[in-house]
mmCIF file of C-alpha atoms and ligand atoms in Angstrom:
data_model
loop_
_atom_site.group_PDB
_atom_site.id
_atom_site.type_symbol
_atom_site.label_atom_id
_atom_site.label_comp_id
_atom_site.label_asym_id
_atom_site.label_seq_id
_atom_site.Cartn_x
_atom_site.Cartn_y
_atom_site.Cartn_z
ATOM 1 C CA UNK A 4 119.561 88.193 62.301
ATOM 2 C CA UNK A 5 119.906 92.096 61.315
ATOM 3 C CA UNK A 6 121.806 93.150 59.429
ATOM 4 C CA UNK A 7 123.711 96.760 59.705
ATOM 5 C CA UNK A 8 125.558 97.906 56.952
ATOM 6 C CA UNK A 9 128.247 100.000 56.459
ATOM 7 C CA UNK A 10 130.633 102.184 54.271
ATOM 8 C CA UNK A 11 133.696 100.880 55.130
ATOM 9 C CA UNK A 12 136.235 99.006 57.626
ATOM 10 C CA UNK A 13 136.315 102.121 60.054
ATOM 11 C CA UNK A 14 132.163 102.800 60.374
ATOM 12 C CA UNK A 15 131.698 98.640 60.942
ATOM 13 C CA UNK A 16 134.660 99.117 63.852
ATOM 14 C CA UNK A 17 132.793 102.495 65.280
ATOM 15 C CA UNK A 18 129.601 100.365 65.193
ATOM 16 C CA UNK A 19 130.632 97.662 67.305
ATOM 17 C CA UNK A 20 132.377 100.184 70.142
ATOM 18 C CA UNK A 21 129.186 102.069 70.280
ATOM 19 C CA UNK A 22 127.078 98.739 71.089
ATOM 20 C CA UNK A 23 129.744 97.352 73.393
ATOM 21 C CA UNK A 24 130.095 100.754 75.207
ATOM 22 C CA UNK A 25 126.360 100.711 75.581
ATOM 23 C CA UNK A 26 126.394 97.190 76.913
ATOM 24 C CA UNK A 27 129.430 98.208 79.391
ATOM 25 C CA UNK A 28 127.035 101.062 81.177
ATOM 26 C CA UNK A 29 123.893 98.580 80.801
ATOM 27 C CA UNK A 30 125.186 96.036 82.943
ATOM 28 C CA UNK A 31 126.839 96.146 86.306
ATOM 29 C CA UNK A 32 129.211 93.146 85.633
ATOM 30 C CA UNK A 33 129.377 93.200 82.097
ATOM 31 C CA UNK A 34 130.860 89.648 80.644
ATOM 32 C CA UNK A 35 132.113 90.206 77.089
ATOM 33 C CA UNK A 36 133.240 87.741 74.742
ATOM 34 C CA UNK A 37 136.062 88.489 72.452
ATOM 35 C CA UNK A 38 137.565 87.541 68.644
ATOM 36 C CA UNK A 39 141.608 87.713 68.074
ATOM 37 C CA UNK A 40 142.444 88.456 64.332
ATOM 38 C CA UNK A 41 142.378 91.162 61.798
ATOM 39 C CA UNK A 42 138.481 91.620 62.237
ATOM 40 C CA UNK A 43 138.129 93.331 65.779
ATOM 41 C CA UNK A 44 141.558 95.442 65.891
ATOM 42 C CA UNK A 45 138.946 98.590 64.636
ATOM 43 C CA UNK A 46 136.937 98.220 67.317
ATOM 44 C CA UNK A 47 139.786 97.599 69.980
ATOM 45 C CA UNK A 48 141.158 100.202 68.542
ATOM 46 C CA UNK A 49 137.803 102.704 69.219
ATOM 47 C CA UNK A 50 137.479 101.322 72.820
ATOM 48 C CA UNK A 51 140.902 102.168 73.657
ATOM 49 C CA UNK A 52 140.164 105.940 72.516
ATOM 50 C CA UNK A 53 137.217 105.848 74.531
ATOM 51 C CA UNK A 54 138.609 104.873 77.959
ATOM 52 C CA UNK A 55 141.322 107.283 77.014
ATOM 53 C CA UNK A 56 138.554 109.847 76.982
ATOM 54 C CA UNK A 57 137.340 108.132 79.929
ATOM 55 C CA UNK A 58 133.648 107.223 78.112
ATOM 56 C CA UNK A 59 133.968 104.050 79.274
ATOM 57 C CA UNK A 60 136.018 101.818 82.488
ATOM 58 C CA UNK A 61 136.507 98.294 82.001
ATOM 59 C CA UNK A 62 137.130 97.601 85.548
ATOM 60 C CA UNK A 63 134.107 95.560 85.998
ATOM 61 C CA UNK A 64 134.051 94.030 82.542
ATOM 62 C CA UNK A 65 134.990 90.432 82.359
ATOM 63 C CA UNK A 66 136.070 89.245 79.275
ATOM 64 C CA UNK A 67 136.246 85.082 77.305
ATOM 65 C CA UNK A 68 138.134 85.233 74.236
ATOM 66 C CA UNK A 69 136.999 82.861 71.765
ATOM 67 C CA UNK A 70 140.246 80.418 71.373
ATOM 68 C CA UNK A 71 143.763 79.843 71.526
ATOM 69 C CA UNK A 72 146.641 78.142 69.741
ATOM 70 C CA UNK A 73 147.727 74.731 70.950
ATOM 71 C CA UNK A 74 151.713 75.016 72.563
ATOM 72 C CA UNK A 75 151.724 78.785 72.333
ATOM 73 C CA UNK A 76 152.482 80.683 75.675
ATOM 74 C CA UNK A 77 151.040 83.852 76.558
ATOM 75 C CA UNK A 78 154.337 85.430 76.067
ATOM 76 C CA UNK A 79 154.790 83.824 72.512
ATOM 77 C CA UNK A 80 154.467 86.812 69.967
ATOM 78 C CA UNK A 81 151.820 84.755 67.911
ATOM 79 C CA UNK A 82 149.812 83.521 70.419
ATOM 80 C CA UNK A 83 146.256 85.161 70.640
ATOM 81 C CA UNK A 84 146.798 85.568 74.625
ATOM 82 C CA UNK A 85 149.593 87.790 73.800
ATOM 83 C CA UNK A 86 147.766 89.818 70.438
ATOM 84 C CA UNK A 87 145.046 90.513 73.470
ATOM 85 C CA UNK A 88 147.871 92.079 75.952
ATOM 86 C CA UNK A 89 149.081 94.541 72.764
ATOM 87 C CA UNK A 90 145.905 95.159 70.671
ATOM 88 C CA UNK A 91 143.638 95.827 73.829
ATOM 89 C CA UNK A 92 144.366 94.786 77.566
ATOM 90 C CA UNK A 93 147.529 96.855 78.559
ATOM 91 C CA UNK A 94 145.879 99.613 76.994
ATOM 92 C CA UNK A 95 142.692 99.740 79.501
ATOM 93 C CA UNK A 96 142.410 99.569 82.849
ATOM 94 C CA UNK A 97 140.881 95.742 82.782
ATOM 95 C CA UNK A 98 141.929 93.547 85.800
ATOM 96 C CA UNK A 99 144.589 90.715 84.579
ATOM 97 C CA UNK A 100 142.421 88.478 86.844
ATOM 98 C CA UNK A 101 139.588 89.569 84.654
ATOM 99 C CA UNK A 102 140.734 88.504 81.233
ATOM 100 C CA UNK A 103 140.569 85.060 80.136
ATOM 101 C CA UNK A 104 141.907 83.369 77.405
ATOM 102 C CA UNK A 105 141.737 79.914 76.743
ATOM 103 C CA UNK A 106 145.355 77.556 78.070
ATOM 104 C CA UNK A 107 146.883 76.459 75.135
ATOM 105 C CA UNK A 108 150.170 75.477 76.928
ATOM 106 C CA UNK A 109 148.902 73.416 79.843
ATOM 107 C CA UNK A 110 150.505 69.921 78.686
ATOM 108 C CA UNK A 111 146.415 69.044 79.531
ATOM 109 C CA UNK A 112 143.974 71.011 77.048
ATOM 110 C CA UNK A 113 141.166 68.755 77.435
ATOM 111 C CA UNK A 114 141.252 70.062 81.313
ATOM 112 C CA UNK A 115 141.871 73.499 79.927
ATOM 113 C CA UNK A 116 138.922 73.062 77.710
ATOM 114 C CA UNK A 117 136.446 72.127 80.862
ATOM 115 C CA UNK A 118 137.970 74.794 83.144
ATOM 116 C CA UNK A 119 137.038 77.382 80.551
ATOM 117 C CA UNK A 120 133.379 76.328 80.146
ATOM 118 C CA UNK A 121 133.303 76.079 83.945
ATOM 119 C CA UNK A 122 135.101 79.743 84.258
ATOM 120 C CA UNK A 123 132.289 81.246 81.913
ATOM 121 C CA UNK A 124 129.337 79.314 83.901
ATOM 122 C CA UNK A 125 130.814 81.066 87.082
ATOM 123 C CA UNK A 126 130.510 84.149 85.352
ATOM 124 C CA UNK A 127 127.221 83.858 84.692
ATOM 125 C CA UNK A 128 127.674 83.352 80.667
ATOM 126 C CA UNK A 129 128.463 85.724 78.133
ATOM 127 C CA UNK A 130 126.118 89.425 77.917
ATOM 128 C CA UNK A 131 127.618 90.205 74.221
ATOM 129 C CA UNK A 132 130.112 87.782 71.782
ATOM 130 C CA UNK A 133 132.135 89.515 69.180
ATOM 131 C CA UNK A 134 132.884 87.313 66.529
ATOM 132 C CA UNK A 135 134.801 87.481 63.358
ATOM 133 C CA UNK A 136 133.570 85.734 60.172
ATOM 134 C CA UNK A 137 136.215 83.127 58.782
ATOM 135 C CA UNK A 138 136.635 82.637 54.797
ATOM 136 C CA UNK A 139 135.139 79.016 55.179
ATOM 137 C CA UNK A 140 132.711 80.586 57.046
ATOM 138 C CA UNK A 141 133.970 79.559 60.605
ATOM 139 C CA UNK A 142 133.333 81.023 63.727
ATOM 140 C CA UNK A 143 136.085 80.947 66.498
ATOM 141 C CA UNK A 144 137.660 77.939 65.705
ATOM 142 C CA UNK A 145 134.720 75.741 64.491
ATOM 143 C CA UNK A 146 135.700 74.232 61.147
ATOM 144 C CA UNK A 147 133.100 73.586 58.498
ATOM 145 C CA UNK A 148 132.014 70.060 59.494
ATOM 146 C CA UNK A 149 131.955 70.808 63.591
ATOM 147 C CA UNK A 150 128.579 69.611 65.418
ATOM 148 C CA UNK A 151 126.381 72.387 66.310
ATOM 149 C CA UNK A 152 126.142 70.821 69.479
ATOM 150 C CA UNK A 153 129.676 71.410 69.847
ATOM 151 C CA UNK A 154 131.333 72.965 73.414
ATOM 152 C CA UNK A 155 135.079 73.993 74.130
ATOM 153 C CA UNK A 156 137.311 71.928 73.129
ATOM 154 C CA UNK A 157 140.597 70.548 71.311
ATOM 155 C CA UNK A 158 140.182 71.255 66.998
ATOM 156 C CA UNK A 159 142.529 70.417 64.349
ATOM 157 C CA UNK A 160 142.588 73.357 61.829
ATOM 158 C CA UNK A 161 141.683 72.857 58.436
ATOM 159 C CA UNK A 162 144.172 74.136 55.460
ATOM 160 C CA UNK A 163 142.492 76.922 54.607
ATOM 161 C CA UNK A 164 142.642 78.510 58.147
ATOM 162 C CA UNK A 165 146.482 77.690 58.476
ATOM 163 C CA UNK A 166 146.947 79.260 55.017
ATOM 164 C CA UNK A 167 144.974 82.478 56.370
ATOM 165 C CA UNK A 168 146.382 83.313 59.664
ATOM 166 C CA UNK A 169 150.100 82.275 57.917
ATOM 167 C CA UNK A 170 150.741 86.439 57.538
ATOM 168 C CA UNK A 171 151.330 86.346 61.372
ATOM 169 C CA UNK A 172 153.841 83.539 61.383
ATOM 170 C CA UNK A 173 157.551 83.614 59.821
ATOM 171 C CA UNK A 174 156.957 80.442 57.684
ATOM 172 C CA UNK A 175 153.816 78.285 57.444
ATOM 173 C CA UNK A 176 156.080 75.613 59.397
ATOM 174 C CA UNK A 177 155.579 77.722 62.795
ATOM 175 C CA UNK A 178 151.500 78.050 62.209
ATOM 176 C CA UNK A 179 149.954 75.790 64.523
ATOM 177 C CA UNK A 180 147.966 72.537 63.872
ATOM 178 C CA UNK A 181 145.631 72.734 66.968
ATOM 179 C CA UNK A 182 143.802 74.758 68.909
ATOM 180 C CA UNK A 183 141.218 75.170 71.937
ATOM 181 C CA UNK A 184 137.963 76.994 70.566
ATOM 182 C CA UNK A 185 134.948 77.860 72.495
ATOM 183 C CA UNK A 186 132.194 75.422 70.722
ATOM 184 C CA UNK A 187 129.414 76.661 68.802
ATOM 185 C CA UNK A 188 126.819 75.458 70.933
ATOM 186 C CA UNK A 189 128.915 77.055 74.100
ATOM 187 C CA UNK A 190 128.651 80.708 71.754
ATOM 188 C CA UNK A 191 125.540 80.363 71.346
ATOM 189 C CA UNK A 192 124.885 80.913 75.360
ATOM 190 C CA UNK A 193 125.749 84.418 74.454
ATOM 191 C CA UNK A 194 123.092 86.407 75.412
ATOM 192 C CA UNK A 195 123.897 88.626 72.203
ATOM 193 C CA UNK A 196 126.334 88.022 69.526
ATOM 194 C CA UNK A 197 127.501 90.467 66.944
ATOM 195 C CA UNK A 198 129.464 89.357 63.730
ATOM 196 C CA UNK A 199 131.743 91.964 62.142
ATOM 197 C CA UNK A 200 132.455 91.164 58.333
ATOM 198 C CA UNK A 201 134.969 93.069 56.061
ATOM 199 C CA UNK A 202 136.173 93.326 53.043
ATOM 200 C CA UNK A 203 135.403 90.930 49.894
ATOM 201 C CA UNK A 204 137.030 88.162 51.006
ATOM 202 C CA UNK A 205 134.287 87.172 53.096
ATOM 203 C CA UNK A 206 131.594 88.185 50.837
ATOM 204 C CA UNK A 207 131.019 84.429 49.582
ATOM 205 C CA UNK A 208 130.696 82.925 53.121
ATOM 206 C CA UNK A 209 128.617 85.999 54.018
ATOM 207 C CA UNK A 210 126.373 85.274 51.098
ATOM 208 C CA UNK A 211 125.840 81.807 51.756
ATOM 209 C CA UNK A 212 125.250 82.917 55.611
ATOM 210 C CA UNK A 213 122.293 85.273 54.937
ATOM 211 C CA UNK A 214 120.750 83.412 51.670
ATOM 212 C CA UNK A 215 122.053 79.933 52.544
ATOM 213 C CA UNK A 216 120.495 77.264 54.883
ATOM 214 C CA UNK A 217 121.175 75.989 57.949
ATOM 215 C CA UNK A 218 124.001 73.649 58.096
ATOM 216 C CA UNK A 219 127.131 72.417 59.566
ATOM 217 C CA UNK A 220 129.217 72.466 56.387
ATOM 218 C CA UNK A 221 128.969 76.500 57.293
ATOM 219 C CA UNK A 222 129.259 76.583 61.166
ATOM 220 C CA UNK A 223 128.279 80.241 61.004
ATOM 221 C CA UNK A 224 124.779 79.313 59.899
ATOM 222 C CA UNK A 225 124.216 78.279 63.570
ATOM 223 C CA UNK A 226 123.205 81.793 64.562
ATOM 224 C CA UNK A 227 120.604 81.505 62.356
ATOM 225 C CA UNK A 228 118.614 79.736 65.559
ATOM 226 C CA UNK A 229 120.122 82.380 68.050
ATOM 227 C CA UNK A 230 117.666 85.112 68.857
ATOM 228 C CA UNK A 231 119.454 87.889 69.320
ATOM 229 C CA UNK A 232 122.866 88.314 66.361
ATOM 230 C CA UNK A 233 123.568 91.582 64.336
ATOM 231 C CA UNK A 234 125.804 91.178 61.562
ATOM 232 C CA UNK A 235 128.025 94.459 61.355
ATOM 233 C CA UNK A 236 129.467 94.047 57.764
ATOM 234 C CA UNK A 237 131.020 96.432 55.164
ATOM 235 C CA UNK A 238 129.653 97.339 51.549
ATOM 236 C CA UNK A 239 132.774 94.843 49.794
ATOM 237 C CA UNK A 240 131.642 92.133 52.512
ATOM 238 C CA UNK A 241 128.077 92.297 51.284
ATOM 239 C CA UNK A 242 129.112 92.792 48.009
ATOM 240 C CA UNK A 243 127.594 89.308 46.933
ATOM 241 C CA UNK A 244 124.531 88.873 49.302
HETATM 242 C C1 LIG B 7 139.638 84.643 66.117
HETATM 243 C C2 LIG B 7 138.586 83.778 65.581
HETATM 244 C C3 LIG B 7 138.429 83.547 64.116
HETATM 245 C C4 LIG B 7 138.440 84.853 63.309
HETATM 246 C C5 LIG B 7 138.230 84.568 61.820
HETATM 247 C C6 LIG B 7 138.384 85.823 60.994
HETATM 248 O O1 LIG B 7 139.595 84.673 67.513
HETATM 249 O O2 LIG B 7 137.885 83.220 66.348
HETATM 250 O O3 LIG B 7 137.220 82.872 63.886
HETATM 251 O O4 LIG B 7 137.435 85.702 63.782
HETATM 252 O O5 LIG B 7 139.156 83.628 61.379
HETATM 253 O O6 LIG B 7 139.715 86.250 61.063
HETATM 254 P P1 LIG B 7 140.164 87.677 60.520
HETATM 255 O O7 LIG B 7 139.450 88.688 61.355
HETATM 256 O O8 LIG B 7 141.659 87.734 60.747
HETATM 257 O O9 LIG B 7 139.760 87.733 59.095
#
């Protein structure tokens, strides 16, 4: 794993946009994988300036986010679908048909689940995974605990996730239990993976990543085995490592 550090928030976001600009004009049907949350909204952020500058086109880009809250539509203000349509999508000229999110309203998420893996074989698997770093040291939806030969599929989410995503939801009532998450063992398909980590609330898990061993009581230690990951992190997320 390398590991790239920087200043602040802002140089980790301007990172990431260079890499996944360079990766747009490397391929010529780039597949990207992408991470909802506080994490990549930098980066979005960047890549919207850039088309707006028109350094980059994302009409051939296909994108797989990582996961999806169980019962939440697409037009439900806290559903990750939706945070994709006003952080990034409307803002680029990306095909709807193009962007993929995982079903969470379906009424049959174990067929959701098998319709995504079979939606990312199709597109010939990922080129480069963004993924955000969770306190517990998740990745997409994987809770401490999940098999490392995990793929897509229906998770319950622990406490400690519900507690941290409860700033985007009126009361903790409305956060959901469930969700559809790609599996680790399906991220790890990525051809290249780059996890962004800011700010010291992470620094512990981040730690643990880089000194710690491999294990599933931290799923993120699973990209210990992948050959190609870059950890983009900030000075206060490396603060303990
Ligand atoms: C989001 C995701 C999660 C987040 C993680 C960090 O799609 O898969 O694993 O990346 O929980 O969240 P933030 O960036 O809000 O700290």
């Amino acid at each position: 794993m390398e590991i790239i550090k920087t200043k602040d928030y802002d140089e980790m976001s301007k990172q990431a946009c260079v890499k996944v600009i360079e990766t747009i004009e490397e391929m010529h049907q780039p597949v990207l994988g992408l991470a909802t949350g506080s994490t990549p909204e930098g980066l979005y952020k960047c890549l919207i300036d850039a088309y707006k500058r028109n350094k980059v086109h994302f009409d051939k880009v296909t994108t797989f986010n990582l996961d999806e809250y169980i019962g939440l539509s697409p037009e439900d203000k806290n559903s990750y679908h939706y945070y994709m349509n006003e952080n990034f999508f409307k803002h680029i000229d990306l095909p709807a048909d193009q962007a993929n999110v995982p079903k969470g309203n379906t009424g049959n998420a174990s067929q959701a689940c098998e319709d995504y893996e079979q939606l990312i074989r199709e597109a010939g698997h990922i080129d480069l995974q963004i993924l955000g770093l969770g306190v517990n040291g998740h990745i997409a939806f994987n809770e401490p605990h999940t098999p490392f030969n995990s793929r897509t599929q229906v998770v319950d989410l622990t406490e400690s996730t519900r507690d941290a995503n409860a700033r985007f939801f009126e009361s903790m009532d409305d956060v959901p239990t469930q969700a559809i998450t790609m599996g680790l063992e399906s991220i790890m398909e990525s051809r290249e993976i780059i996890l962004l980590v800011s700010g010291f609330k992470k620094a512990a898990a981040l730690a643990e990543l880089i000194h710690g061993k491999k294990t599933e009581s931290l799923p993120a230690s699973i990209l210990k085995n992948h050959p190609n990951v870059t950890i983009i992190a900030d000075e206060e997320a490396l603060s303990k490592a």
